[in-house]
C-alpha positions as a printed Julia matrix, in Angstrom:
83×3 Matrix{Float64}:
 31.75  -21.95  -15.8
 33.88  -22.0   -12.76
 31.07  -21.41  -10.04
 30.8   -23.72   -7.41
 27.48  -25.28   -9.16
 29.44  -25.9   -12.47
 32.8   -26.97  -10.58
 31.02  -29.32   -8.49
 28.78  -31.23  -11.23
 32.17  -31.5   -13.33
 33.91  -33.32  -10.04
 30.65  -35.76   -9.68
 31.09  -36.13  -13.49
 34.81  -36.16  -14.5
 34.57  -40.33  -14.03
 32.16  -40.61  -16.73
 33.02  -37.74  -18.76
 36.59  -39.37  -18.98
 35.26  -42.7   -19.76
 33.09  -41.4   -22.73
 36.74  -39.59  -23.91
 34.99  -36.22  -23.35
 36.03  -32.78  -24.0
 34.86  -30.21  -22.23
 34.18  -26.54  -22.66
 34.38  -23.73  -20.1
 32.21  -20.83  -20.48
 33.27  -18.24  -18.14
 36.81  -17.91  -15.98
 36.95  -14.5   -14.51
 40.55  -15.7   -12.55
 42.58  -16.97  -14.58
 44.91  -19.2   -11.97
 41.67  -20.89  -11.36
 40.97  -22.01  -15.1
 44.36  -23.26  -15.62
 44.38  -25.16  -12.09
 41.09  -26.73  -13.34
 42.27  -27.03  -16.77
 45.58  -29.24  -15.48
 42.57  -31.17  -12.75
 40.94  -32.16  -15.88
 44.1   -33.04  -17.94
 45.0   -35.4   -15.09
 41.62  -37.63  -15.19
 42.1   -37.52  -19.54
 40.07  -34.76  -19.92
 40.96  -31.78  -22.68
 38.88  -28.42  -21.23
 38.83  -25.57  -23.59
 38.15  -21.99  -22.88
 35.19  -20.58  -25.33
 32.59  -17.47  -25.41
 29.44  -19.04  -24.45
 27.39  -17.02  -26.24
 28.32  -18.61  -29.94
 27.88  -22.38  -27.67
 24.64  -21.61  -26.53
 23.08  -19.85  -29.59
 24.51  -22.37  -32.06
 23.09  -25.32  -29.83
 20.33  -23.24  -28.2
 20.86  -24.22  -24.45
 19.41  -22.23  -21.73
 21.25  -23.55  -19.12
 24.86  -25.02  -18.07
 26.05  -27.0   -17.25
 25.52  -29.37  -20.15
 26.59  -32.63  -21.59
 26.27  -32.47  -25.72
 27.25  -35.94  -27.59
 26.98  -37.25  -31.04
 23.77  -38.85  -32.09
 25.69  -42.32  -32.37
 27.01  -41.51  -28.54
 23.48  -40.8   -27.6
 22.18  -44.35  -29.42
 25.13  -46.18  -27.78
 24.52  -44.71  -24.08
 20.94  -45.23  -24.6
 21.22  -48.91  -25.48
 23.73  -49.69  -22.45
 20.9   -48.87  -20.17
């Protein structure tokens, strides 16, 4: 989403998000001049955002709560093994 919670986990994140080629998904933009200035933020660090209806996200993956990081099982192996 584009609360301050969301927007500020994604700037602590973006580094590693980028680095693990992420793409990311945006749940809820009420302004749109704000999605597409975080939408171009993201771009910049090599990151592709997408707007979607979080309802078919969270139902489909059953999450509760956002924001949320969702990777392949082979991601999930690899990351686990580098620590």
């Amino acid at each position: 989403g584009m609360d301050a919670v969301s927007l500020a986990w994604f700037e602590q994140a973006a580094a590693d998000l980028a680095d693990i080629n992420a793409r990311g998904v945006v749940v809820q933009a009420d302004r749109p001049v704000e999605w597409q200035r975080l939408q171009q933020h993201a771009a910049a660090l090599g990151i592709d955002l997408m707007l979607l209806d979080g309802d078919s996200l969270a139902d489909g993956y059953r999450i509760s709560t956002y924001p949320v990081v969702i990777v392949s099982p082979q991601r999930a192996t690899a990351m686990s093994d580098q620590r």
